[in-house]
XYZ file of C-alpha atoms in Angstrom:
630
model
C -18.526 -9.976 -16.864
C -18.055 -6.791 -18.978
C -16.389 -3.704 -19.303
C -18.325 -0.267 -18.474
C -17.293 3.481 -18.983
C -18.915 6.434 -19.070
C -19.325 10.413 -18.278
C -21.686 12.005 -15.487
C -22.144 16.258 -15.702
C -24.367 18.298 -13.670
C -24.033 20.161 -16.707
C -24.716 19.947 -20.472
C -22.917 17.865 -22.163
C -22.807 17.075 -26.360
C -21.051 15.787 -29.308
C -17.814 15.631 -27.616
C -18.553 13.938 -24.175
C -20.206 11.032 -26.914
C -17.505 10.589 -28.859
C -15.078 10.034 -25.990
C -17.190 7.151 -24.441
C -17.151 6.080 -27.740
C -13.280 6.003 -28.338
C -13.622 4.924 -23.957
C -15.335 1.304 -25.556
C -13.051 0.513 -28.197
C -10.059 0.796 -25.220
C -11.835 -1.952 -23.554
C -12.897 -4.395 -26.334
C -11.295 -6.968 -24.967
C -13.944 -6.828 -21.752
C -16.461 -7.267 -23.769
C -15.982 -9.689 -27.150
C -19.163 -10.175 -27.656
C -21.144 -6.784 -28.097
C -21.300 -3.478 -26.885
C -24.226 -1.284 -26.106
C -24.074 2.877 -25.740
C -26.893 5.516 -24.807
C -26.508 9.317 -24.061
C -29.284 11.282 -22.623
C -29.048 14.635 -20.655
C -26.735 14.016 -17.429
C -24.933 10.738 -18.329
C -23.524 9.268 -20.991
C -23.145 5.684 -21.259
C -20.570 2.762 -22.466
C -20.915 -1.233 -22.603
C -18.644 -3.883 -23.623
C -20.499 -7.375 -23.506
C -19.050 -10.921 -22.320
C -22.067 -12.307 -22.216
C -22.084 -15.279 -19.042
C -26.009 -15.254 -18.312
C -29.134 -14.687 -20.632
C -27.071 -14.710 -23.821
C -29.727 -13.605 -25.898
C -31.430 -10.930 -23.452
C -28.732 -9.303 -21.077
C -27.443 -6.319 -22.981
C -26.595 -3.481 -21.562
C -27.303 -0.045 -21.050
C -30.560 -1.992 -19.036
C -33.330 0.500 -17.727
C -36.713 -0.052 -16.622
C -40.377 -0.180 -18.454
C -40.161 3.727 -18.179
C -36.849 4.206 -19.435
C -35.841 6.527 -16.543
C -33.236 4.610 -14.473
C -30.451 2.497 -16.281
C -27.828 0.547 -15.132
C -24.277 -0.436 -16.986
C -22.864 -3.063 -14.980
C -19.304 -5.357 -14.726
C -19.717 -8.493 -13.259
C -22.122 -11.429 -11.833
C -24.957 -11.062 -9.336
C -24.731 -14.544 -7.652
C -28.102 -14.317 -5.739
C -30.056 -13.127 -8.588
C -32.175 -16.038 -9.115
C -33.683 -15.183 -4.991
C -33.820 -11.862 -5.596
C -35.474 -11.668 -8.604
C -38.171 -13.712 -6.575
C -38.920 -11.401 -4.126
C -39.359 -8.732 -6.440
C -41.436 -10.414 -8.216
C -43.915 -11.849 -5.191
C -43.757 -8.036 -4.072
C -45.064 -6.928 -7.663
C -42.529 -6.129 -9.935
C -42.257 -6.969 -13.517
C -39.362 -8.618 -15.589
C -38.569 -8.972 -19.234
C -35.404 -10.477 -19.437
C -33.477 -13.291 -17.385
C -30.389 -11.324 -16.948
C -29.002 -10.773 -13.519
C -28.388 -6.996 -14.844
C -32.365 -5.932 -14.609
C -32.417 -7.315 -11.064
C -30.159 -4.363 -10.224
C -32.589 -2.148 -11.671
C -35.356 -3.611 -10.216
C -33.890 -3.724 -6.637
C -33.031 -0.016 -6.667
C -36.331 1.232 -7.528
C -37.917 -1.487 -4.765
C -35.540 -0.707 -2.053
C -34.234 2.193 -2.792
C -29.949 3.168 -2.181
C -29.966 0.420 0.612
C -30.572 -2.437 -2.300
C -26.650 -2.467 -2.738
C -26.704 -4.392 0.956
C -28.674 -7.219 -0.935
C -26.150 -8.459 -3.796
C -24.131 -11.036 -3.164
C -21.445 -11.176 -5.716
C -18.488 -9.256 -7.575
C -19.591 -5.920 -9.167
C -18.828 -2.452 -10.479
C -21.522 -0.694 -11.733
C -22.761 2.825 -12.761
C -26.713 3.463 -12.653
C -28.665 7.073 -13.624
C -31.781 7.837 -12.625
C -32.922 10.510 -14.391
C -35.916 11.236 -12.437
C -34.320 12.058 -8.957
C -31.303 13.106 -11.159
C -29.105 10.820 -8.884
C -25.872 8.630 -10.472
C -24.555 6.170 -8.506
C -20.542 4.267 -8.581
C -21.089 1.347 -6.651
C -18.189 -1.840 -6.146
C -18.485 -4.842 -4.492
C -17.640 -5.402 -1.117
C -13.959 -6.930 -1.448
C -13.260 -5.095 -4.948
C -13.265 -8.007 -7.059
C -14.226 -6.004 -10.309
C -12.415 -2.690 -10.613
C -14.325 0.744 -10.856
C -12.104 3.744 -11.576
C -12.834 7.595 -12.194
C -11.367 11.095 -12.634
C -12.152 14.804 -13.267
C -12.519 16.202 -16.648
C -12.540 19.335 -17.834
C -15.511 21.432 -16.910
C -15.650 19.189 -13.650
C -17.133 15.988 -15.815
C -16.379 13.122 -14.068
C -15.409 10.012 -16.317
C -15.074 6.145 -15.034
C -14.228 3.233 -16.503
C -13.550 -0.708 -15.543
C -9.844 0.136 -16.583
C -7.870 3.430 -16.131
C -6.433 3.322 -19.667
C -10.035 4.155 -21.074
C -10.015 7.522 -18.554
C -7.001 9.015 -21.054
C -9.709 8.573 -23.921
C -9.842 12.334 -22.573
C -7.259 14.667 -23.144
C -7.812 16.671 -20.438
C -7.240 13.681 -18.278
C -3.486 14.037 -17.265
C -1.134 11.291 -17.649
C 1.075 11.989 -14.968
C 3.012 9.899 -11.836
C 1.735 10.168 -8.344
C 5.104 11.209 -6.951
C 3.745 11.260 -3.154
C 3.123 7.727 -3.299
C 5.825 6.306 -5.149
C 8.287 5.083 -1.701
C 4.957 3.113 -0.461
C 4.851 1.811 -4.434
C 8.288 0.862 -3.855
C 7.835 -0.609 -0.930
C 4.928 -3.196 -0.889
C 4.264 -2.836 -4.796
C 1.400 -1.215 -4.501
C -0.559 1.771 -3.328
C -2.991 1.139 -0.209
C -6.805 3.135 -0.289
C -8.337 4.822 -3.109
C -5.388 6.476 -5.232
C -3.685 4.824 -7.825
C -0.401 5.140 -8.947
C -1.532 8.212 -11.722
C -2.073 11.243 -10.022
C -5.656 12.147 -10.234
C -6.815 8.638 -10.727
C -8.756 7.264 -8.084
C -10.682 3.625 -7.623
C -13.952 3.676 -5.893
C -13.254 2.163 -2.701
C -14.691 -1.326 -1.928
C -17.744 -1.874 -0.271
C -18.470 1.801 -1.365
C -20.913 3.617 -3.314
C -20.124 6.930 -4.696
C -23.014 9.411 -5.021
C -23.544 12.313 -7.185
C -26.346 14.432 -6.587
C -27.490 17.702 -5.931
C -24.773 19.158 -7.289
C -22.524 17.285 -5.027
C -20.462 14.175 -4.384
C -20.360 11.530 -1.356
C -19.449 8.472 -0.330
C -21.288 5.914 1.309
C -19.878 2.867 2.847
C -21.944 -0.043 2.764
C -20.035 -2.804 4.073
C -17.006 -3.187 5.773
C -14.336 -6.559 6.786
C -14.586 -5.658 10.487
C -16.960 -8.055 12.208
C -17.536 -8.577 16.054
C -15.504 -11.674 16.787
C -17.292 -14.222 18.355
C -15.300 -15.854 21.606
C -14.902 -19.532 20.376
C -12.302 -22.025 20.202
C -11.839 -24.837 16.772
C -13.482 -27.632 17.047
C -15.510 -30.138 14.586
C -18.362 -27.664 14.323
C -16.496 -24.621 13.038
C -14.890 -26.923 11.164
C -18.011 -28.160 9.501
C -19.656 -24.507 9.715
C -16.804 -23.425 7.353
C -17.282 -26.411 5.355
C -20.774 -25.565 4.292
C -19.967 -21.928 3.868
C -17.089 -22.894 1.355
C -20.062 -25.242 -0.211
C -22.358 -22.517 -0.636
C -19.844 -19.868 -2.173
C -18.669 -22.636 -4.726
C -22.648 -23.962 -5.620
C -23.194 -19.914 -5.829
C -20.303 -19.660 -8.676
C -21.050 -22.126 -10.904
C -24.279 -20.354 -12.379
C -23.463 -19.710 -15.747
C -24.788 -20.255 -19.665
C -21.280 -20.714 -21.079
C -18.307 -23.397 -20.502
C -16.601 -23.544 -16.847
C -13.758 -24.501 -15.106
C -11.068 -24.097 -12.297
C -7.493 -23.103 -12.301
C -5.531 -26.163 -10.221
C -2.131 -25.350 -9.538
C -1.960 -28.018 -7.259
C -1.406 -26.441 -3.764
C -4.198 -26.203 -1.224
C -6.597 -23.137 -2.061
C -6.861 -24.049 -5.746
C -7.390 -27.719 -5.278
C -9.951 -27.218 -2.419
C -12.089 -25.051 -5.417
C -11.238 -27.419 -7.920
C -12.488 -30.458 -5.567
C -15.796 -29.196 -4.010
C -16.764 -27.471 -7.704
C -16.958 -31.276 -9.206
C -18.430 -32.568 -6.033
C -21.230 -30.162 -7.175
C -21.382 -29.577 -11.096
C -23.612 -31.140 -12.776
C -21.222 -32.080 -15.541
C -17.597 -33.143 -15.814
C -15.624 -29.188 -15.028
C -11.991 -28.232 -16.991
C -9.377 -27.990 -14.938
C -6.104 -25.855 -16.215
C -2.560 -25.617 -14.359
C 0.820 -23.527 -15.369
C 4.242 -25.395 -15.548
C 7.745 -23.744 -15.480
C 10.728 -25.791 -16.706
C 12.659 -26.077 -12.972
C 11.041 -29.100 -11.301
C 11.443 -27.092 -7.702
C 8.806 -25.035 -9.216
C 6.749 -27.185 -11.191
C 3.315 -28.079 -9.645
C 2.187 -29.596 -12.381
C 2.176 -33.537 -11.028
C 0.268 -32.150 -8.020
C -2.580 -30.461 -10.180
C -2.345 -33.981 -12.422
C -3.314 -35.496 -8.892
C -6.109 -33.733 -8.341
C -7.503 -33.518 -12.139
C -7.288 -37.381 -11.809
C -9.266 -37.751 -8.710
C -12.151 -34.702 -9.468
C -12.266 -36.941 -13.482
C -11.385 -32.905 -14.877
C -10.803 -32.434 -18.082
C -7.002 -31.005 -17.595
C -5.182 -28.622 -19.229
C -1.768 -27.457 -18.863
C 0.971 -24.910 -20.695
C 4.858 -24.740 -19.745
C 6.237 -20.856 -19.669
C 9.098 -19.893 -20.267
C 11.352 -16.707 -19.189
C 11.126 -15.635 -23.119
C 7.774 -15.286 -22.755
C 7.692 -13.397 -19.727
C 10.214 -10.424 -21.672
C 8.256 -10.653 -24.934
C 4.328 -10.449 -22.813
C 5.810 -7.543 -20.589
C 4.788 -4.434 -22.006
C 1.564 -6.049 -23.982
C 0.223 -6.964 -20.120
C 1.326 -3.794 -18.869
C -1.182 -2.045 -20.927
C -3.338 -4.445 -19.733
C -2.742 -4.038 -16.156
C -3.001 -0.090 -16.331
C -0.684 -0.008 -13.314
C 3.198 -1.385 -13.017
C 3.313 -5.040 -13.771
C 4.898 -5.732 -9.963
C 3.813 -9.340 -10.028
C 5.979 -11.135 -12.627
C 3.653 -13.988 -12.510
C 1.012 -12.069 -14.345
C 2.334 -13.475 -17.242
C 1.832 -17.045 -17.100
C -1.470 -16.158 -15.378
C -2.580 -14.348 -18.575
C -1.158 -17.134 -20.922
C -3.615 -20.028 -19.127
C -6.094 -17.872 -19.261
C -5.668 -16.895 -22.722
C -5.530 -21.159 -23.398
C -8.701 -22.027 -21.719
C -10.566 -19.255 -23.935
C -8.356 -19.532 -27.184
C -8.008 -23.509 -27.572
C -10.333 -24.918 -25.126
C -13.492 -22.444 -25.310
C -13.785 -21.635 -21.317
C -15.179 -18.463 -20.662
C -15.879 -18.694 -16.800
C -13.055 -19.916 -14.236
C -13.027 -20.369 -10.145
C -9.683 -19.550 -8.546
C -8.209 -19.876 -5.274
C -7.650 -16.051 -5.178
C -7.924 -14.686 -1.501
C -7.657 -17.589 0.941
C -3.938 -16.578 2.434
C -5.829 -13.246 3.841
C -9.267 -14.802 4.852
C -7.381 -18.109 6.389
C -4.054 -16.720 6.845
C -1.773 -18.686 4.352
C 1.861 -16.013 4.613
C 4.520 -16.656 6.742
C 3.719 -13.317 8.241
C 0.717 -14.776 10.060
C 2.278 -17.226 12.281
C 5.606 -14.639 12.947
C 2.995 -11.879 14.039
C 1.147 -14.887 16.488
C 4.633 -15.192 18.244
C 4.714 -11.655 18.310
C 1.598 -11.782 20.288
C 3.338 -13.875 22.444
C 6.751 -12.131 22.919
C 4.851 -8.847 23.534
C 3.184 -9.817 26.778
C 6.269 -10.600 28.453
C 6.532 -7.986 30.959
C 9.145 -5.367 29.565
C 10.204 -6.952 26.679
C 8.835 -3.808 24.443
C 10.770 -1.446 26.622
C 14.127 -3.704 26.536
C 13.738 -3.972 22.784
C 13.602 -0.445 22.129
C 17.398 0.222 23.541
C 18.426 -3.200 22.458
C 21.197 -2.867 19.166
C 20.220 -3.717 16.050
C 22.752 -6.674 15.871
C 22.142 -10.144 15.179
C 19.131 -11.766 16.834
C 18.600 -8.650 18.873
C 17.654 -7.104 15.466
C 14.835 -9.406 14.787
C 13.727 -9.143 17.705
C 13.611 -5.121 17.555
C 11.522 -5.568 13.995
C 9.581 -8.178 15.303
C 8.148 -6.222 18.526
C 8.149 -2.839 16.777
C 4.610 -0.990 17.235
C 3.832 -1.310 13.533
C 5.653 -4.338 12.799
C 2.381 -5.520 10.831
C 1.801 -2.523 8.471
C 5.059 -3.550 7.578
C 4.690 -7.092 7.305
C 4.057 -7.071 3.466
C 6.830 -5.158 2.309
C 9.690 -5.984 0.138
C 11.987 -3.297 1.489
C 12.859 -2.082 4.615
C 13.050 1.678 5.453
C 17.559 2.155 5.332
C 16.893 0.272 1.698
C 14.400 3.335 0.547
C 16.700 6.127 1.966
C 19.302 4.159 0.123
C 17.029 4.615 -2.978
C 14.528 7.927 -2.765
C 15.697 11.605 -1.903
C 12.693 11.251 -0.040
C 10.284 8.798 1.069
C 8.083 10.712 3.823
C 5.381 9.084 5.706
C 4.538 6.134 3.377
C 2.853 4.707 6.181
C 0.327 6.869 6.750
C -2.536 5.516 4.326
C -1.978 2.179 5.796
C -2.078 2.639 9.425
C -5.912 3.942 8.503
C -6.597 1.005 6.868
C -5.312 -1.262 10.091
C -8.839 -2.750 11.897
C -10.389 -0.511 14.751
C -11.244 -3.188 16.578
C -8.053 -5.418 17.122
C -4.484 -4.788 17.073
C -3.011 -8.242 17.365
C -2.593 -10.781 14.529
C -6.415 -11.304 14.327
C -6.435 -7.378 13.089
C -3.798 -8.725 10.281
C -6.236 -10.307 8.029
C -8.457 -7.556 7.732
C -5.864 -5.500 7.199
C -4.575 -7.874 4.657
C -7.521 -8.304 2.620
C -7.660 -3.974 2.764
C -4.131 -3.305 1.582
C -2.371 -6.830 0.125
C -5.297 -8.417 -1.594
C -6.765 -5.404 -3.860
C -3.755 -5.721 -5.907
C -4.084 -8.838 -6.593
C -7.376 -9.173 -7.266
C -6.744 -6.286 -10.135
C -4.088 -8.565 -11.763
C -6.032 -11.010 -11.436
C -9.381 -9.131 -13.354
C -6.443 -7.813 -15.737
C -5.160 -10.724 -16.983
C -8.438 -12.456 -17.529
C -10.244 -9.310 -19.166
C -7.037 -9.248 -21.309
C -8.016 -12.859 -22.382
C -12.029 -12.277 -22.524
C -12.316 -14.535 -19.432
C -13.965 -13.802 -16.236
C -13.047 -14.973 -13.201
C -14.586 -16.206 -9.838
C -13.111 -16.212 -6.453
C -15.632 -18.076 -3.769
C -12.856 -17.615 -0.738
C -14.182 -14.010 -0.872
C -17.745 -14.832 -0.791
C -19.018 -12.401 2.259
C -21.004 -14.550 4.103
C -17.711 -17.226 4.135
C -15.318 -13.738 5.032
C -18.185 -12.548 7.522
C -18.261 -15.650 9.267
C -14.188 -16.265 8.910
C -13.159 -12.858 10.125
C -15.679 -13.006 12.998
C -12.768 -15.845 14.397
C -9.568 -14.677 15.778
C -6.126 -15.925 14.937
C -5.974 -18.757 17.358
C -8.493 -19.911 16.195
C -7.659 -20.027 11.760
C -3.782 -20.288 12.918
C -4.571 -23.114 15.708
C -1.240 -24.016 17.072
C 0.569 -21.906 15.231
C 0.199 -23.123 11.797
C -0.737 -21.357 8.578
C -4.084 -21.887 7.480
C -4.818 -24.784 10.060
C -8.715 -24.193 9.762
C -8.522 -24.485 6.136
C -6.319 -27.522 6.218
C -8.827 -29.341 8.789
C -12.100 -27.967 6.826
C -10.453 -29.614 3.438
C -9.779 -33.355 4.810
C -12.764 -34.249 4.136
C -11.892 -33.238 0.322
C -8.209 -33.321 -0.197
C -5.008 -35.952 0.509
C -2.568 -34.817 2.673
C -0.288 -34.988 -0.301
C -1.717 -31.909 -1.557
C -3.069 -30.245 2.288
C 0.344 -30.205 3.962
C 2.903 -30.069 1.011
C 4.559 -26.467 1.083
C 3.733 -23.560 -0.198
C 5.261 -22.593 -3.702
C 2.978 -19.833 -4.949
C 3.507 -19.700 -8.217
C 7.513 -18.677 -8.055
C 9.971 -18.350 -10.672
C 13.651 -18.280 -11.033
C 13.314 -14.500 -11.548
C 17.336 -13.719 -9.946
C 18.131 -15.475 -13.066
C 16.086 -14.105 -15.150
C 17.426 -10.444 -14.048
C 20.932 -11.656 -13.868
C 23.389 -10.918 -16.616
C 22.777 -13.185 -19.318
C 19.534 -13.909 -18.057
C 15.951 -13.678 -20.341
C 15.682 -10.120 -18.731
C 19.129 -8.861 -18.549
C 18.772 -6.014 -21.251
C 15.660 -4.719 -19.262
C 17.581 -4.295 -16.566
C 20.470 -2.658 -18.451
C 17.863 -0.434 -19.582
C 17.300 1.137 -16.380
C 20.865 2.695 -16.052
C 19.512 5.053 -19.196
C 19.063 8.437 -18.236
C 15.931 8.151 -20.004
C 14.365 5.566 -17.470
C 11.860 6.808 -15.053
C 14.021 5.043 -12.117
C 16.999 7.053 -13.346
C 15.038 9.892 -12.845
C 13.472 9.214 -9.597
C 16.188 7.419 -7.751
C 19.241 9.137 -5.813
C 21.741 8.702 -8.211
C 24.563 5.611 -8.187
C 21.623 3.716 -6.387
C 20.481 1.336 -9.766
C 24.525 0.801 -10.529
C 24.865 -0.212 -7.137
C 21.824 -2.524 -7.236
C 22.514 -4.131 -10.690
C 26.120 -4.757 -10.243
C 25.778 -6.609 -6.537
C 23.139 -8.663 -8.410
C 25.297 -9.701 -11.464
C 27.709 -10.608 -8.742
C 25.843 -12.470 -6.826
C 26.773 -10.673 -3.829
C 23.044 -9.982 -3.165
C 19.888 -11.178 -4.609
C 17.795 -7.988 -5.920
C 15.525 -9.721 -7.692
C 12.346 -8.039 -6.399
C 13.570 -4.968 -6.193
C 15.262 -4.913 -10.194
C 11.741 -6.342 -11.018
C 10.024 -3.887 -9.530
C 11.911 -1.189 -11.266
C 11.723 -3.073 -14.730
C 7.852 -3.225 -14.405
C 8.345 0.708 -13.009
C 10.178 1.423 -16.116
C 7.665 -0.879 -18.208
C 5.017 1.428 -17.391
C 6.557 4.756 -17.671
C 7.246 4.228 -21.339
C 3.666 2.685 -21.978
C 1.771 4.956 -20.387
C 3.659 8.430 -19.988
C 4.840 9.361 -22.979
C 3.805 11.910 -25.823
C 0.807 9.720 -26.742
C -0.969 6.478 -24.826
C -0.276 3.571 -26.782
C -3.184 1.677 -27.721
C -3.173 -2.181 -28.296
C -6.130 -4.630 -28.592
C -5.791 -7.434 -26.407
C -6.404 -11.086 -27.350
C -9.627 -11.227 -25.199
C -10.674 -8.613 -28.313
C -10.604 -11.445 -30.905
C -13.078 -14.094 -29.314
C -16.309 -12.534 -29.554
C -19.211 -14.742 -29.887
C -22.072 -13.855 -32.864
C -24.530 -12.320 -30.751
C -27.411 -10.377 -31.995
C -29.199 -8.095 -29.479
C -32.856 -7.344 -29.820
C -31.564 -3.510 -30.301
C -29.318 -0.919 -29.506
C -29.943 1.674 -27.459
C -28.669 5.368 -28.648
């Protein structure tokens, strides 16, 4: 796990272009604690920030081959580099270090642009071959590890891990992406390849961006959409599934530094946490967040499973203090608008299993509601399936009024009632808010699966639009901290296999993640398997209420000076505030999307970019590489 940056030219480039990747590194110290590594040479320029996870001693980075022609900076873990170092080896070629960073090298010279097809892990990576005078952008297939870029002037095209090291050039402009700001509003986040700065785009996942020839294309790689395969649950997709889950874990515990699992206590954590002892070699930390309200606390749940795996366990207590006084530190972390107020205490046990207990590498639980299907929106869009082949029912609902249960059932039935699924706002709440909010559908409906358009399309679509945000929260938070984490529910051959079943199949009678549930008995009590969901809530309407730990953030955003001052029609934030403080309403994720709006604004879009070093910054190891590249 690292942090990489960089500039590619089809021109010349000098002086300047160096000492930008140079001032691109120090923005993401906190990547890479333990070293960095930098080389320049005709049509790239190249930055590396070093957490060093496997061959401590040999794995730095820039890597190139014997000939010095093709390099590789790379962000990440190849799981399957142990097997595929082996066959490039049996068919001739030569190592010198035990990293899984030269077995990129290797495997692109061997095969050739289709060795990208071959890794099994979570990567972003940039590689120059100076020979064929070809430089690749290639991400992993889900986006676990970001990989973001952007024009510079004289049409040089800088990337980085994290966007704030893009502004490292001034001719980068730090400016919002207006056209997407109702869909930002709306779900939180921005669907497909733009981000929330205009200009600023992510390579895609499952994508590798080429730049040759003078030119620039994309080239797709892998996708989520599978052929489903016609079959019904029984014991031996339960036991398939069981062995896949195996496999992903065993894959993720390869590492040369200190591991563990975050247990929170409910289902998709614990199953990680359970199956990672069954198979470590050595007794595995376990770490868990507590909040003061005992409806939210999971910690005697996590305590349940620690006890039974023998983990070493770990937990902190947050409190709403710390969320105000972490808020615009993480937001610098998180590049984008800090939409999940959870980030916080995510951050702070991260920060606790580097800082006090010396845990580098942690598994998480990230990604099973999408693969499995753990929202409530899963089993409402089954019944839809239901309710929409009653004869006429689609036609009766259209001329129906929107009153009372007739209203549900006109959202429910509604042709694109599952691009909607994941919002947090419904469309009269945005015209109550924007001048103007457009088509903020559009990006997503391309994203919805070609090949199915009933519930079984919904976790693709899920894991295309839902999950990439929080997998970049996620990578934020733990970067922030200098730890990487793991997530085996997104292992492909696991998603290949549990996408290739329809609903009825992971939602068998109409139950939330009932393939998961039946594939962890053999692991788990039912204490833990059937107790509901909590998903890491807080009290945030108190929190945002008058009075509350937040209160004066909120207050802020009546200022004229606030970006949602600016942006929204105006009386719309009194409005919203005041039905809050009287508890006429609860707008608690709408004020905190507003507040982490406004958060941003004044981090990011002002005169200057701040610049903060993160705690991850301060726990660099003494590493001394055999030399550095320049």
């Amino acid at each position: 796990m690292c942090g990489i940056c960089g500039i590619h030219s089809f021109g010349e480039m000098g002086a300047r272009e160096r000492a930008t990747v140079r001032r691109m590194m120090q923005l993401i110290e906190h990547r890479g604690p333990d070293g960095d590594g930098f080389w320049d040479g005709g049509g790239a320029v190249l930055g590396h920030r070093r957490l060093a996870i496997i061959d401590l001693e040999g794995g730095w980075q820039p890597m190139f081959n014997e000939a010095g022609t093709t390099g590789v900076v790379f962000n990440g873990e190849i799981f399957n580099y142990r097997e595929l170092r082996g066959e490039l080896t049996a068919a001739g070629r030569r190592f010198h270090t035990s990293s899984d960073t030269e077995v990129i090298v290797q495997a692109y010279e061997h095969w050739g642009l289709d060795f990208v097809a071959r890794l099994r892990g979570m990567f972003g990576f940039a590689l120059w071959d100076s020979e064929a005078r070809r430089f690749l952008l290639v991400r992993d297939r889900f986006g676990v590890k970001p990989l973001y870029y952007a024009e510079g002037a004289g049409g040089r095209l800088l990337f980085a891990s994290e966007i704030k090291a893009l502004f490292a050039d001034e001719s980068v402009p730090r400016a919002l992406n207006h056209a997407r700001l109702a869909e930002y509003l709306a779900f939180r986040s921005i669907a497909g390849e733009e981000t929330l700065f205009e200009g600023v785009r992510e390579v895609a996942p499952g994508t590798m961006l080429i730049l040759e020839d003078g030119r620039r294309r994309e080239r797709r790689y892998w996708t989520p959409e599978v052929e489903f395969v016609e079959t019904a649950l029984s014991e031996e997709v339960i036991e398939r599934g069981r062995d896949l889950l195996a496999d992903a874990v065993r894959a993720r515990l390869v590492s040369d530094v200190e591991l563990g699992t975050i247990t929170s206590g409910g289902l998709d954590s614990s199953l990680v946490s359970v199956v990672a002892a069954s198979i470590a070699a050595r007794q595995i930390d376990t770490f868990c967040v507590g909040f003061e309200d005992p409806a939210l606390d999971e910690r005697p749940f996590a305590r349940a499973v620690a006890r039974q795996i023998d983990s070493r366990h770990h937990e902190i207590v947050v409190t709403p203090e710390e969320i105000e006084r972490e808020l615009d530190t993480l937001t610098w972390a998180n590049d984008e608008p800090l939409t999940h107020p959870n980030s916080v205490p995510m951050h702070l046990i991260f920060r606790e299993a580097k800082e006090c207990v010396g845990v580098t590498v942690l598994l998480s639980g990230e990604g099973a509601d999408e693969m499995f299907g753990g929202y409530g929106r899963y089993a409402a869009a089954a019944r839809r399936d239901g309710l929409r082949r009653l004869p006429g029912l689609a036609l009766a609902s259209a001329v129906a009024p929107s009153i009372g249960k007739l209203a549900t059932l006109k959202r429910v039935v509604h042709p694109e009632y599952m691009l909607r699924a994941s919002r947090f706002l419904e469309d009269e709440q945005l015209k109550n808010l924007l001048p103007a909010s457009g088509d903020y559908l559009r990006e997503r409906r391309s994203l919805w699966p070609r090949n199915a358009g009933d519930t079984s399309g919904l976790f693709v679509y899920d894991q295309r639009t839902y999950l990439p945000p929080l997998l970049q929260r996620q990578d934020r938070m733990s970067m922030a901290a200098g730890v990487e984490v793991r997530v085996p529910y997104l292992d492909h051959h696991l998603a290949e296999w549990a996408n290739a079943l329809r609903a009825s199949v992971k939602l068998a009678g109409g139950e939330r993640k009932s393939l998961l549930k039946k594939m962890a008995a053999r692991w788990l009590p039912s204490e833990i398997i059937d107790r509901r969901k909590v998903g890491f809530e807080m009290p945030l309407d108190q929190f945002l209420r008058r009075g509350g730990a937040l209160s004066h953030r909120v207050e802020a955003l009546r200022d004229s000076s606030s970006l949602a001052s600016q942006v929204m029609k105006r009386g719309s934030i009194e409005r919203l505030i005041e039905e809050h403080n009287r508890r006429e309403a609860n707008h608690a994720d709408l004020l905190w999307t507003l507040v982490a709006l406004d958060a941003w604004a004044k981090v990011f879009l002002g005169a200057s970019v701040r610049s903060e070093r993160l705690p991850g910054a301060a726990t660099g190891r003494v590493l001394q590489p055999v030399g550095e590249l320049s």
